[in-house]
Structure formats: C-alpha cells, structure tokens
C-alpha atoms as one frame of an Amber mdcrd trajectory, in Angstrom:
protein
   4.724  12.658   3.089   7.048  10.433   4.799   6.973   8.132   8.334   8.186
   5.483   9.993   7.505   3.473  13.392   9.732   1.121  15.003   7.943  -1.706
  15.938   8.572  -4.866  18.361   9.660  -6.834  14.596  10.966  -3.707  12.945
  10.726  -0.841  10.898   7.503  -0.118   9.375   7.464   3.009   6.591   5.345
   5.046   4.771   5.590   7.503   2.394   3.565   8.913  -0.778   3.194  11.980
  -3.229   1.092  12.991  -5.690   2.182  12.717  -9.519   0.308  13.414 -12.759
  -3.375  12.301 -11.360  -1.676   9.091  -9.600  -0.987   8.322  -5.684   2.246
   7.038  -5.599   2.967   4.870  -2.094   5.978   2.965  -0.735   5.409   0.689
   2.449   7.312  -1.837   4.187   5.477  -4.386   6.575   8.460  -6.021   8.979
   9.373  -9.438   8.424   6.663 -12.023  10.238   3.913  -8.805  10.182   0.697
  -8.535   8.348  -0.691  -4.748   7.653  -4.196  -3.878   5.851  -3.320  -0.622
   3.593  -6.568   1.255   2.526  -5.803   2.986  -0.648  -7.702   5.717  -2.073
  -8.497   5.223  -5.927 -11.216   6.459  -8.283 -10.614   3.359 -10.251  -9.738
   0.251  -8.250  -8.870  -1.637 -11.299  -5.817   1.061 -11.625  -4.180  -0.320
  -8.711  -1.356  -1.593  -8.806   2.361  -2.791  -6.899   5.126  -2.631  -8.641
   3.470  -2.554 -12.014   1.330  -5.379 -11.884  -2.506  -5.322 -11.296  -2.397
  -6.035  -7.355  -4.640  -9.393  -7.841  -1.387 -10.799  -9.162   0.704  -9.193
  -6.607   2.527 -11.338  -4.469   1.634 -11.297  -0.961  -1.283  -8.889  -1.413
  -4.859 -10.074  -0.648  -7.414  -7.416  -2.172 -10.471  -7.154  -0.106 -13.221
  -4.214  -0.076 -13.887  -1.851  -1.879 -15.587   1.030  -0.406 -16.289   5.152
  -1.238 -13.222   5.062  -3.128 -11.159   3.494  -0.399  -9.219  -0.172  -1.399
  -8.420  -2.264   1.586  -5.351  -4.782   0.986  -3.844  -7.037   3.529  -0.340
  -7.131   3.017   2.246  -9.830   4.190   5.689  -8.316   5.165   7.992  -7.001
   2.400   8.514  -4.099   0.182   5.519  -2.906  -1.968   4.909   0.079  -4.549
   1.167   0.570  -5.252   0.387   3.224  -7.743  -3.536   4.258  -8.389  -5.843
   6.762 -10.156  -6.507   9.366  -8.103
C-alpha cells in the first residue's frame, strides 16, 4: 500500500508490503519535520532501518512499546524499517 500528502514543507510518503513474515516500510518525513511512526512487530528487537537495529539508527528515537505496536519519532529523511511480523 502506497500514499503520499503534500504538506506546507513537502512531500511526506508511505508505503509497505508484506514479505516472507516481515513488514517492509518506506517513509519520508520533509526536510525541518518530525513524524512518530508506530510500527507493528511481534519482536521489537527485529526492528530495524536500513539494516541496522533502529537504536543505532540515525535520526530515530525509539520510544514505547506497546501490544505489539513500536512508536519511533523520526527526524526528516529517508528511512527503511523492516520488522517481524
């Protein structure tokens, strides 16, 4: 599934699929933006962006962690998070 909104500083994006028991998701946050993406996960230590563990993402601040839901506030930019799902 794919979207997109034009905002007052630009494009914001979306867009994910399902692959062999993973959520793969592309977003793009518009330059001076901040988003919080809630990603669904059975295992929140299989997040990740860009194939990194997202606690050494850069520009990702992992907060919560509830009923298989992981909230991230993201600065702008370009980010691939993959998780178990």
């Amino acid at each position: 599934m794919k979207t997109s909104w034009k905002s007052q500083y630009g494009q914001i994006f979306s867009e994910w699929r399902r692959a062999g028991g993973k959520l793969i998701w592309q977003v793009t946050v518009p330059a001076n933006s901040t988003a919080v993406a809630y990603v669904p996960t059975k295992d929140t230590s299989s997040v990740t962006e860009g194939g990194k563990p997202v606690k050494d993402a850069e520009g990702i601040k992992a907060g919560k962690s509830e009923n298989g839901v992981l909230a991230l506030e993201l600065g702008s930019g370009q980010y691939t998070f993959e998780s178990a799902y």
